[in-house]
Coordinates of C-alpha atoms and ligand atoms in Angstrom, one line a residue:
M11 CA -8.9 42.8 5.7
A12 CA -7.7 40.3 2.9
D13 CA -9.4 36.9 3.8
S14 CA -6.3 34.9 4.1
I15 CA -5.0 31.5 5.6
E16 CA -1.5 31.4 6.9
Y17 CA 0.1 28.4 8.1
L18 CA 3.9 28.5 9.7
V19 CA 5.8 25.2 10.3
Y20 CA 9.2 25.4 12.4
P21 CA 11.0 22.3 13.3
A22 CA 11.2 23.7 16.9
D23 CA 13.0 20.7 18.7
P24 CA 14.4 17.8 16.5
A25 CA 15.7 16.5 19.7
G26 CA 12.2 16.2 21.2
H27 CA 10.4 15.5 18.0
Y28 CA 8.0 18.6 18.2
F29 CA 7.4 20.7 14.8
D30 CA 5.7 24.0 16.0
V31 CA 3.0 25.4 14.1
T32 CA 1.1 28.4 13.8
L33 CA -2.0 29.4 12.1
K34 CA -3.2 32.6 11.3
I35 CA -6.6 33.6 10.1
S36 CA -7.5 36.9 9.0
V37 CA -11.0 36.9 9.2
P38 CA -12.4 34.2 11.3
A39 CA -16.0 33.0 11.2
T40 CA -18.1 35.6 13.6
Q41 CA -19.4 33.0 15.7
G42 CA -16.1 31.4 16.8
Q43 CA -13.7 29.7 14.7
V44 CA -13.9 26.0 14.4
L45 CA -10.9 24.0 13.8
A46 CA -10.1 20.2 13.5
L47 CA -7.5 18.0 12.5
P48 CA -8.3 14.8 10.0
A49 CA -9.1 11.5 11.8
W50 CA -7.4 9.8 8.8
I51 CA -5.0 10.2 5.8
P52 CA -6.8 9.3 2.4
G53 CA -5.2 6.3 0.7
S54 CA -4.6 4.6 3.9
Y55 CA -8.1 3.6 5.5
M56 CA -7.9 3.4 9.3
V57 CA -8.8 6.1 11.7
R58 CA -5.2 7.2 12.9
D59 CA -6.3 10.0 15.1
F60 CA -3.6 12.5 14.5
A61 CA -4.8 14.8 16.8
R62 CA -3.7 12.8 19.6
N63 CA 0.0 14.2 18.4
L64 CA -1.1 17.9 18.9
V65 CA 0.2 19.6 22.2
L66 CA -0.1 22.8 24.0
I67 CA -2.6 24.4 21.6
H68 CA -3.6 28.0 22.2
A69 CA -5.4 30.7 20.7
T70 CA -4.5 34.6 20.4
S71 CA -6.1 37.6 18.7
D72 CA -4.4 41.0 18.9
G73 CA -1.9 39.7 21.3
M74 CA -4.7 38.8 23.8
P75 CA -5.7 35.1 24.7
V76 CA -8.6 34.1 23.1
E77 CA -10.3 31.0 24.7
L78 CA -10.6 27.5 23.1
Q79 CA -13.1 25.3 23.5
K80 CA -12.4 21.4 22.6
L81 CA -15.7 20.0 20.9
D82 CA -14.2 16.6 20.3
K83 CA -11.2 14.5 20.2
Q84 CA -10.0 16.7 17.1
T85 CA -12.2 19.7 17.2
W86 CA -11.9 23.0 19.0
R87 CA -13.6 26.3 18.7
A88 CA -12.1 29.6 19.7
A89 CA -14.4 32.3 21.2
P90 CA -15.5 35.0 18.7
V91 CA -13.0 38.0 17.8
S92 CA -13.1 40.9 15.9
S93 CA -9.8 40.7 14.1
A94 CA -7.3 38.0 13.3
L95 CA -7.2 34.9 15.1
T96 CA -3.8 33.0 15.7
L97 CA -3.4 29.4 16.6
A98 CA -0.2 28.1 18.0
Y99 CA 0.4 24.3 18.5
R100 CA 3.2 21.8 19.0
V101 CA 2.9 18.7 17.1
Y102 CA 4.9 15.3 18.2
A103 CA 6.3 13.8 15.2
W104 CA 7.8 10.7 15.7
D105 CA 6.5 8.2 13.2
L106 CA 8.8 6.7 10.7
S107 CA 5.9 5.8 8.4
V108 CA 4.7 7.5 5.3
R109 CA 1.5 8.3 6.7
A110 CA 2.2 10.9 9.7
A111 CA 5.4 13.2 10.6
H112 CA 8.9 12.6 11.8
L113 CA 11.2 15.0 13.4
D114 CA 14.7 14.2 14.6
Q115 CA 18.3 15.7 14.1
N116 CA 18.6 13.9 10.4
R117 CA 15.2 14.7 9.1
G118 CA 12.0 16.4 9.3
Y119 CA 9.2 15.0 7.2
F120 CA 5.3 15.5 7.6
N121 CA 2.1 14.8 6.0
G122 CA -0.4 17.4 5.7
P123 CA -2.9 15.6 8.2
S124 CA -0.6 16.0 10.9
V125 CA 0.0 19.3 11.2
F126 CA -2.6 21.6 9.6
L127 CA -5.5 22.3 11.2
R128 CA -8.5 22.7 9.0
V129 CA -10.3 25.8 9.2
V130 CA -13.8 24.5 9.1
G131 CA -15.6 26.5 6.7
K132 CA -13.1 28.0 4.4
E133 CA -12.2 24.3 3.3
D134 CA -12.3 25.9 -0.4
Q135 CA -10.0 29.3 0.0
P136 CA -6.6 29.2 -0.7
S137 CA -3.8 29.2 2.0
A138 CA 0.1 29.9 2.4
V139 CA 2.3 27.7 4.2
T140 CA 5.8 29.0 5.2
L141 CA 8.5 26.3 5.9
L142 CA 11.2 27.5 8.4
R143 CA 14.7 25.9 8.8
P144 CA 15.3 24.5 12.5
A145 CA 17.3 27.2 14.2
A146 CA 20.5 25.5 15.4
G147 CA 22.2 22.6 15.7
C148 CA 21.2 20.9 12.5
G149 CA 19.6 21.5 9.6
A150 CA 22.3 23.7 8.1
N151 CA 22.4 21.4 5.1
W152 CA 18.6 20.2 4.7
R153 CA 16.6 21.1 1.7
V154 CA 13.0 20.8 1.1
A155 CA 11.5 18.6 -0.9
T156 CA 7.8 18.8 -1.9
T157 CA 5.3 19.1 -4.8
L158 CA 3.6 21.9 -3.0
S159 CA 3.6 25.1 -5.3
P160 CA 6.5 27.7 -4.3
W161 CA 5.7 31.4 -4.1
S162 CA 9.0 32.6 -2.7
T163 CA 11.7 30.1 -1.5
D164 CA 15.4 30.2 -1.0
Q165 CA 17.9 27.9 -2.9
D166 CA 17.1 25.0 -0.4
G167 CA 13.5 25.6 -0.8
F168 CA 12.8 27.0 2.5
G169 CA 10.1 29.7 2.1
R170 CA 6.6 29.8 1.2
Y171 CA 4.1 28.0 -0.7
L172 CA 0.5 28.1 -1.5
A173 CA -2.4 25.8 -2.0
P174 CA -5.6 26.7 -3.4
D175 CA -7.7 24.7 -0.9
Y176 CA -7.1 22.4 2.1
E177 CA -7.7 19.1 0.0
T178 CA -4.9 20.5 -1.8
L179 CA -2.6 21.6 1.0
I180 CA -2.9 18.2 3.0
D181 CA -2.0 16.0 -0.3
H182 CA 1.7 17.3 -0.8
P183 CA 4.0 15.7 1.7
V184 CA 7.0 17.8 2.9
E185 CA 10.4 16.3 3.4
M186 CA 13.3 18.4 4.9
S187 CA 16.7 16.8 4.9
D188 CA 20.2 16.3 2.9
W189 CA 18.6 13.9 0.6
T190 CA 19.8 13.1 -2.9
E191 CA 17.9 13.3 -6.1
I192 CA 17.7 11.3 -9.3
E193 CA 16.2 12.8 -12.1
F194 CA 14.6 11.6 -15.3
S195 CA 11.7 12.6 -18.1
V196 CA 8.5 10.8 -19.0
A197 CA 6.5 11.8 -21.7
G198 CA 8.4 15.6 -21.6
V199 CA 7.6 15.8 -17.9
P200 CA 10.2 16.1 -15.3
H201 CA 10.3 13.4 -12.8
A202 CA 12.8 13.1 -9.6
M203 CA 13.1 10.7 -6.7
V204 CA 14.4 11.9 -3.6
I205 CA 16.5 9.7 -1.1
T206 CA 16.7 10.2 2.6
G207 CA 18.8 8.4 4.8
R208 CA 22.1 6.3 4.1
H209 CA 22.4 4.5 1.2
S210 CA 24.8 3.8 -2.1
C211 CA 22.1 3.7 -4.8
D212 CA 23.0 2.7 -8.6
A213 CA 21.4 6.1 -9.6
V214 CA 21.7 5.5 -13.2
R215 CA 20.1 2.1 -13.2
L216 CA 17.3 3.5 -10.9
S217 CA 16.3 6.2 -12.9
R218 CA 16.5 4.3 -16.6
D219 CA 14.2 1.6 -14.7
L220 CA 11.9 4.4 -13.5
A221 CA 11.7 5.9 -16.6
R222 CA 10.6 2.9 -18.4
V223 CA 7.9 1.8 -15.6
C224 CA 6.3 5.0 -15.5
A225 CA 6.6 5.5 -19.5
Q226 CA 4.6 2.1 -19.2
H227 CA 1.8 3.5 -17.4
V228 CA 1.7 6.7 -19.2
E229 CA 1.4 4.6 -22.3
L230 CA -1.5 2.6 -20.5
F231 CA -3.4 5.9 -20.1
G232 CA -3.3 6.9 -23.5
G233 CA 0.1 8.7 -23.9
G234 CA -0.3 12.0 -21.6
L235 CA 0.4 12.9 -18.0
P236 CA -2.0 15.2 -16.3
L237 CA 0.5 17.0 -14.0
T238 CA 3.9 19.3 -14.6
R239 CA 6.4 17.6 -12.2
Y240 CA 6.1 14.0 -10.6
L241 CA 8.2 13.3 -7.1
F242 CA 9.1 10.0 -5.5
L243 CA 9.8 10.9 -1.9
T244 CA 12.0 8.1 -0.5
L245 CA 13.1 7.0 2.9
A246 CA 15.6 4.3 2.8
V247 CA 16.2 2.6 6.3
G248 CA 17.5 -0.7 7.9
D249 CA 14.4 -2.1 7.8
G250 CA 11.0 -1.0 6.9
Y251 CA 8.5 -0.9 3.9
G252 CA 5.7 1.3 2.7
G253 CA 4.1 3.7 0.3
L254 CA 1.2 6.2 0.1
E255 CA 0.4 7.8 -3.0
H256 CA -0.7 11.2 -3.8
R257 CA -1.8 13.3 -7.1
D258 CA 1.6 14.6 -7.8
C259 CA 4.0 12.3 -6.0
C260 CA 4.1 9.4 -3.5
S261 CA 6.1 8.5 -0.1
L262 CA 7.8 5.3 0.0
L263 CA 9.7 3.4 2.7
C264 CA 12.1 0.7 1.9
T265 CA 15.5 -1.1 3.3
R266 CA 18.5 0.4 1.9
E267 CA 18.9 -3.2 0.2
D268 CA 16.3 -2.8 -1.8
L269 CA 17.9 0.0 -3.7
P270 CA 20.0 -1.2 -6.9
S271 CA 23.7 -1.4 -6.6
T272 CA 26.3 -1.0 -9.1
D273 CA 27.1 -4.6 -8.9
M274 CA 23.5 -6.0 -9.7
D275 CA 23.0 -7.8 -12.6
Q276 CA 19.4 -9.2 -12.9
P277 CA 17.4 -7.4 -10.1
S278 CA 17.1 -8.7 -6.8
E279 CA 14.5 -9.8 -4.7
G280 CA 14.1 -6.3 -2.8
Y281 CA 15.0 -4.3 -6.0
R282 CA 12.2 -5.8 -8.0
R283 CA 9.9 -5.1 -4.6
F284 CA 10.8 -1.6 -4.8
L285 CA 10.2 -1.0 -8.3
G286 CA 6.9 -2.6 -7.8
L287 CA 6.2 -0.3 -5.3
C288 CA 7.1 2.9 -7.1
S289 CA 5.2 1.2 -10.2
H290 CA 2.1 0.8 -7.4
E291 CA 1.9 4.2 -6.6
Y292 CA 2.7 6.1 -9.8
F293 CA -0.3 3.9 -11.0
H294 CA -2.6 5.6 -8.3
L295 CA -2.1 9.1 -9.5
W296 CA -4.7 7.8 -12.0
N297 CA -6.4 5.1 -10.3
V298 CA -7.6 6.4 -7.0
K299 CA -6.2 9.9 -7.0
R300 CA -8.1 11.1 -10.1
I301 CA -10.1 8.4 -11.3
Q302 CA -12.3 8.2 -7.6
P303 CA -14.8 6.3 -6.1
A304 CA -17.6 8.7 -5.9
R305 CA -17.8 7.9 -2.1
L306 CA -14.2 9.1 -1.4
I307 CA -14.6 12.5 -3.3
G308 CA -14.5 15.2 -0.8
A309 CA -14.6 12.5 2.0
D310 CA -15.3 13.3 5.9
L311 CA -12.0 13.0 7.0
T312 CA -13.5 13.1 10.9
R313 CA -14.6 9.1 10.7
E314 CA -14.7 6.1 8.6
V315 CA -15.9 6.8 4.9
H316 CA -17.0 3.3 3.4
T317 CA -16.6 1.9 -0.2
T318 CA -16.6 -1.6 -1.8
L319 CA -14.4 -0.5 -4.4
L320 CA -10.9 -0.8 -2.9
W321 CA -10.7 -4.1 -4.7
A322 CA -10.5 -2.1 -7.9
F323 CA -8.5 0.8 -6.9
E324 CA -6.1 -1.5 -4.7
G325 CA -6.8 -4.7 -6.4
I326 CA -6.1 -3.6 -10.2
T327 CA -3.5 -1.1 -9.0
S328 CA -1.3 -4.3 -7.4
Y329 CA -2.5 -6.4 -10.7
Y330 CA -0.6 -3.6 -13.1
D331 CA 2.3 -2.6 -10.6
D332 CA 4.1 -6.1 -11.7
L333 CA 2.8 -6.3 -15.2
A334 CA 4.2 -2.6 -16.0
L335 CA 7.7 -4.1 -14.6
V336 CA 7.6 -7.1 -17.4
R337 CA 5.9 -4.8 -20.1
S338 CA 8.7 -2.1 -19.7
G339 CA 11.4 -4.9 -19.7
C340 CA 12.6 -4.2 -16.4
I341 CA 12.1 -8.0 -15.4
D342 CA 11.7 -10.9 -17.6
R343 CA 8.7 -13.0 -18.0
Q344 CA 9.9 -15.8 -15.6
A345 CA 10.4 -13.1 -12.7
Y346 CA 6.7 -12.3 -13.5
L347 CA 5.2 -15.5 -13.5
E348 CA 7.1 -15.8 -9.9
L349 CA 5.7 -12.7 -8.6
L350 CA 2.3 -13.9 -10.2
A351 CA 2.7 -17.6 -8.7
Q352 CA 3.6 -16.0 -4.8
T353 CA 0.6 -13.5 -5.1
I354 CA -1.5 -16.9 -5.6
S355 CA 0.0 -18.7 -2.8
R356 CA -0.7 -15.9 -0.6
V357 CA -4.0 -15.7 -1.1
M358 CA -4.7 -19.7 -1.1
R359 CA -3.2 -19.6 2.2
G360 CA -5.7 -17.8 4.1
P361 CA -8.8 -20.0 4.7
G362 CA -10.6 -16.3 5.0
R363 CA -10.8 -16.3 1.5
L364 CA -13.6 -18.6 2.0
K365 CA -15.3 -16.2 3.9
Q366 CA -15.0 -12.7 2.9
S367 CA -15.2 -11.4 -0.7
I368 CA -12.9 -8.5 -1.9
S369 CA -16.2 -6.5 -2.3
D370 CA -16.9 -6.9 1.6
S371 CA -13.1 -6.7 2.3
S372 CA -13.2 -3.5 0.8
F373 CA -15.9 -2.1 2.9
D374 CA -14.5 -3.2 6.1
A375 CA -10.9 -2.5 5.3
W376 CA -11.0 0.2 8.4
T377 CA -11.7 -2.6 11.0
K378 CA -10.5 -5.6 9.6
Y379 CA -7.5 -5.1 6.7
Y380 CA -6.0 -2.1 8.8
K381 CA -6.7 -4.0 12.1
Q382 CA -5.2 -7.4 11.6
D383 CA -4.7 -9.7 14.5
E384 CA -3.8 -13.3 14.8
N385 CA -7.3 -14.8 13.7
A386 CA -6.5 -12.5 10.4
P387 CA -5.6 -15.4 8.0
N388 CA -8.9 -17.1 8.9
A389 CA -11.4 -14.6 8.7
I390 CA -10.4 -12.0 5.8
V391 CA -8.9 -11.9 2.5
S392 CA -6.3 -8.9 1.0
Y393 CA -8.4 -6.7 -1.7
Y394 CA -4.8 -6.2 -2.7
A395 CA -3.8 -9.8 -3.1
K396 CA -7.2 -11.4 -4.2
G397 CA -8.1 -8.1 -6.0
S398 CA -4.8 -8.5 -8.1
L399 CA -5.8 -11.8 -9.2
A400 CA -9.8 -10.4 -9.5
A401 CA -7.9 -7.9 -12.0
F402 CA -6.4 -10.6 -13.8
G403 CA -9.4 -12.6 -14.5
L404 CA -11.2 -9.9 -15.6
D405 CA -8.3 -8.7 -18.3
M406 CA -8.8 -12.4 -19.2
H407 CA -12.7 -12.3 -18.9
L408 CA -12.9 -9.1 -21.5
R409 CA -10.5 -10.4 -23.9
E410 CA -12.5 -13.7 -23.8
C411 CA -16.0 -12.0 -24.4
S412 CA -14.9 -9.4 -26.9
A413 CA -12.8 -12.0 -29.2
D414 CA -9.6 -9.9 -28.0
R415 CA -11.2 -6.5 -28.9
V416 CA -11.4 -5.3 -25.1
N417 CA -9.2 -6.1 -22.5
L418 CA -8.4 -4.2 -19.0
D419 CA -6.0 -1.3 -20.3
D420 CA -9.1 -0.4 -22.4
L421 CA -11.5 -0.7 -19.3
M422 CA -8.5 1.8 -17.5
R423 CA -8.6 4.2 -20.6
E424 CA -12.0 4.5 -20.2
L425 CA -12.4 4.9 -16.8
W426 CA -9.6 7.7 -17.2
R427 CA -11.8 9.5 -20.1
R428 CA -15.0 9.2 -18.1
H429 CA -14.1 9.6 -14.5
G430 CA -10.2 10.8 -14.4
E431 CA -10.3 13.9 -16.9
T432 CA -14.1 14.8 -15.6
G433 CA -13.5 14.2 -11.8
V434 CA -16.8 12.6 -11.7
G435 CA -16.5 9.9 -9.2
V436 CA -17.0 6.2 -10.0
P437 CA -20.3 5.0 -8.5
E438 CA -20.4 1.8 -6.5
D439 CA -21.3 -0.4 -9.5
G440 CA -19.1 1.5 -11.8
F441 CA -16.6 -0.7 -12.7
Q442 CA -19.1 -3.7 -13.3
A443 CA -21.3 -1.4 -15.7
L444 CA -18.5 0.2 -17.9
A445 CA -16.6 -3.3 -18.4
G446 CA -20.0 -4.5 -19.4
E447 CA -20.7 -1.8 -21.7
L448 CA -17.4 -1.9 -23.3
V449 CA -17.8 -5.6 -24.0
G450 CA -21.8 -5.6 -25.1
A451 CA -22.5 -8.3 -22.4
D452 CA -23.9 -8.6 -18.6
L453 CA -20.9 -9.5 -16.2
G454 CA -22.8 -10.1 -13.5
D455 CA -21.8 -13.8 -13.1
F456 CA -18.1 -13.0 -13.7
F457 CA -18.5 -10.2 -11.0
A458 CA -20.6 -12.2 -8.5
Q459 CA -17.9 -14.9 -8.6
A460 CA -14.7 -13.1 -8.5
V461 CA -15.9 -9.9 -6.8
Y462 CA -18.7 -10.7 -4.6
G463 CA -18.2 -14.5 -4.3
T464 CA -16.1 -16.4 -2.0
A465 CA -15.2 -19.7 -3.8
D466 CA -11.6 -20.0 -5.4
L467 CA -11.3 -18.3 -8.3
P468 CA -10.7 -20.2 -11.7
L469 CA -7.1 -19.4 -11.7
A470 CA -5.6 -22.6 -13.9
D471 CA -8.8 -21.8 -16.7
W472 CA -7.8 -17.9 -16.5
L473 CA -4.2 -18.6 -17.1
A474 CA -4.3 -21.1 -19.5
R475 CA -5.9 -18.8 -21.8
V476 CA -2.7 -16.9 -22.0
G477 CA -0.6 -20.1 -22.5
V478 CA 0.4 -20.2 -18.9
G479 CA 0.1 -23.5 -16.8
M480 CA -0.3 -23.7 -13.1
R481 CA -0.3 -26.2 -10.4
L482 CA -1.0 -26.2 -6.5
R483 CA 1.3 -28.5 -4.3
P484 CA 2.0 -28.7 -0.7
A485 CA 5.3 -26.4 0.3
T486 CA 8.2 -28.1 0.8
K487 CA 9.4 -26.1 3.4
P488 CA 7.9 -23.4 5.6
D489 CA 9.1 -20.6 3.4
D490 CA 8.0 -22.3 0.1
P491 CA 6.3 -19.3 -1.7
G492 CA 5.8 -21.3 -5.1
G493 CA 7.0 -19.7 -8.0
F494 CA 8.0 -19.9 -11.5
C495 CA 9.0 -23.6 -12.6
E496 CA 11.0 -24.6 -15.7
H497 CA 9.4 -28.3 -16.0
P498 CA 6.6 -29.1 -14.0
D499 CA 7.5 -32.4 -12.2
A500 CA 4.4 -34.7 -12.8
K501 CA 5.5 -37.5 -9.8
P502 CA 3.7 -36.0 -6.6
A503 CA 6.2 -34.8 -3.8
P504 CA 6.1 -37.4 -0.7
V505 CA 3.6 -36.5 1.7
R506 CA 4.9 -33.8 4.3
R507 CA 2.9 -33.7 7.7
V508 CA 2.5 -29.8 9.2
L509 CA 1.5 -28.1 12.2
G510 CA -1.1 -25.7 10.2
A511 CA 0.6 -22.9 12.2
R512 CA 2.9 -20.0 12.1
F513 CA 5.2 -19.7 14.7
R514 CA 8.6 -18.0 15.9
A515 CA 11.4 -18.6 18.4
A516 CA 10.6 -17.2 21.6
G517 CA 13.9 -17.5 24.3
E518 CA 14.1 -21.1 24.5
L519 CA 10.5 -21.7 23.3
V520 CA 8.4 -21.6 20.1
E521 CA 5.4 -19.2 20.0
L522 CA 2.4 -19.9 17.6
I523 CA 1.8 -16.7 15.8
Q524 CA -1.3 -17.7 13.7
V525 CA -3.2 -20.8 13.8
F526 CA -4.9 -21.8 10.6
E527 CA -8.7 -22.8 10.9
G528 CA -8.7 -26.5 10.2
G529 CA -5.5 -27.4 10.5
A530 CA -3.6 -29.7 12.8
A531 CA -2.8 -27.4 15.8
H532 CA -6.5 -26.2 15.4
A533 CA -7.8 -29.7 15.9
A534 CA -5.4 -30.2 18.8
G535 CA -6.8 -27.1 20.5
L536 CA -3.6 -25.0 20.4
S537 CA -3.9 -21.2 20.2
A538 CA -2.1 -18.1 18.5
G539 CA 0.1 -17.1 21.6
D540 CA 1.0 -20.4 22.8
R541 CA 4.3 -21.3 23.7
L542 CA 5.7 -24.8 22.7
V543 CA 7.7 -26.3 25.4
A544 CA 8.2 -30.1 24.3
V545 CA 6.8 -32.5 21.6
D546 CA 7.1 -35.9 22.8
G547 CA 8.7 -35.1 25.9
L548 CA 11.2 -33.6 23.9
Q549 CA 12.1 -29.6 24.0
V550 CA 11.3 -28.0 20.6
Q551 CA 12.8 -25.1 18.9
A552 CA 11.8 -23.1 15.9
E553 CA 14.1 -24.3 13.5
T554 CA 13.6 -27.9 13.9
L555 CA 9.9 -28.2 14.7
P556 CA 9.3 -28.3 11.1
Q557 CA 10.9 -31.8 10.6
R558 CA 9.6 -33.1 14.2
I559 CA 6.1 -32.8 13.0
A560 CA 6.9 -34.1 9.4
R561 CA 8.6 -37.3 10.9
A562 CA 5.6 -38.1 12.8
I563 CA 4.0 -40.4 10.7
G564 CA 3.0 -42.9 13.3
P565 CA -0.7 -43.3 14.2
A566 CA -0.2 -42.3 17.4
P567 CA -0.7 -38.3 18.2
L568 CA 2.0 -36.5 19.3
R569 CA 2.0 -35.6 23.1
V570 CA 2.6 -31.5 23.2
H571 CA 3.4 -29.2 26.2
A572 CA 2.7 -25.6 25.6
L573 CA 2.3 -22.5 28.2
R574 CA -0.5 -20.5 27.7
R575 CA 0.4 -17.4 29.7
D576 CA 1.6 -19.1 32.9
E577 CA 0.0 -22.4 32.8
L578 CA 1.3 -25.3 31.6
L579 CA -1.2 -27.3 29.4
T580 CA -0.8 -30.7 27.6
F581 CA -2.5 -31.6 23.6
D582 CA -2.8 -34.4 21.2
L583 CA -1.5 -33.3 18.0
T584 CA -1.9 -35.0 14.9
P585 CA -0.2 -33.5 12.1
Q586 CA -2.1 -33.2 8.9
P587 CA -0.4 -33.6 5.3
A588 CA 0.5 -30.2 3.9
P589 CA -2.3 -28.8 2.0
D590 CA -1.9 -27.7 -1.9
D591 CA -1.5 -24.0 -1.4
T592 CA 1.8 -23.5 -3.1
C593 CA 1.5 -22.3 -6.7
D594 CA 3.6 -23.1 -9.6
L595 CA 3.2 -21.4 -12.7
W596 CA 5.2 -22.0 -16.2
F597 CA 4.6 -21.4 -19.7
I598 CA 3.2 -23.8 -21.9
E599 CA 5.5 -24.8 -25.0
E600 CA 4.9 -22.4 -28.0
Q601 CA 4.3 -25.7 -30.3
V602 CA 1.2 -27.0 -28.1
L603 CA -0.4 -23.4 -28.0
T604 CA -3.2 -22.4 -30.2
P605 CA -2.6 -19.2 -32.4
L606 CA -5.0 -17.5 -30.0
Q607 CA -3.3 -18.7 -26.8
R608 CA -0.1 -17.1 -28.7
A609 CA -1.4 -13.9 -29.5
R610 CA -2.8 -13.6 -26.3
R611 CA 0.5 -14.2 -24.5
R612 CA 2.4 -11.8 -26.3
A613 CA -0.4 -9.1 -26.0
W614 CA -0.4 -9.6 -21.9
L615 CA 2.9 -9.7 -21.5
G616 CA 3.7 -7.0 -24.2
A617 CA 6.8 -6.3 -26.2
G618 CA 8.9 -6.1 -23.2
A619 CA 8.8 -9.9 -22.7
Ligands
ZN15 ZN1 -2.2 1.2 -3.4

């Protein structure tokens, strides 16, 4: 009997959000076949326990029931049988994110870790997947979009697909719906974006811009593409954002408004963000999907797997996602500085940056970055945001200590050559060692500061090397993110006093969401979750609270009444001057730059700028 593994996925109950899955194992393990569902999906470092959505599992062989013993939260063992073993189970699919599975009357979507039980001991064997159309009521106009290898499919893509091993099987999400498709070519390789959901996207512009951004990354990695087809799977909704990388595709979630419209001239903020997301996930096809941390190769998907390198795999990717937009000419150089300034402001606003390094943030991603609570800004730093600034610093540092012979692009190309093309994982000290090798210097001090340290980065120095000026100033209003500034204003802004907390309207009251360590609210004893009733005996509202605080310049503290749970408490609040946590960036005028700064700026932003 041929040793085969056959899955069948059927959108059995779109209204109830159930996929029915059957798994037939022709030669099950003689001592009883063990089956397990992953606890997490590669690229998203949190235990999600996908098995919690699996219901009504049973096993048969030769038409007779087979006993299934549950070994732990996600593992089963079938009693030994002498012929083929068939598992049948339902998967509840009602998660709109890019990480799990979703099924309703409009759409079916799944990631492998949510639906495919792993046949323990046979992970290296090929398997087949048959995708069925829903029986009735919906799905008549559905088509399948996936980068799984088709074996025999109908004109809509339903039918049989093959995967060479389990890791590959779960790295190709599947979309079934009435999607629209935008096609383009990069380096001779067909690319497409499939968009599900109602939208009125300017397909011409989107395909043109995507082709430019992708070509930029292809060029950075040496001009070739290690695949024969790439697919962006996009879901456009009213509100949502997210992305997840795979080797040959990515899943994206965006708002309809983020997609470009035909009346758009300069890219809107939303479109810039969407292009940045596409750019980010595409860069991952090299950085993390093929240039992999050694610790994540063949990772155990039943539990957390720790690496200190997410700052490099996510931070460097975050650095290049926006940089590719300006290098490819999709945004202008002012818009790029605006994005960079906003990233700096985001990092500067978290007191946690002074407590946790990006190396530690990487290691603890599972329980900290991915499980953020109200205290997160005080306790942790983002290995995305600060990681992208460290990547920028590394780029500047490599240029500086190699007399501009080496930059971060060269490091990425060398990583591709040594680790991507070979499949050899990057050891925990791999980025530092290789960067040092390329410039012939010990980069220990740089890494101690930027990667393992918690002091603020010398950003103004790094930026000056490419002719960019920087200042940190107080925010002028609560949602002031900083940005590009044409003419830096030398005169200091009037002192504005602030609460030192994020808040939102909660009915008639104002609820504190986060209280920043060392700020006025913290000093007064207020906590996240407290609902402010009155300030100085007068009711407060979310819209007017910043002004009320800003105007309190007298020596006496403000009396604040707030509800904590159902108890009314009073606090004495002394508003503090707004901290210098908002970044402005500008281009230093050409005529005052040194020739080196001028040349570096051109090399950094590329010909497109
Ligand atoms: Zn990423």
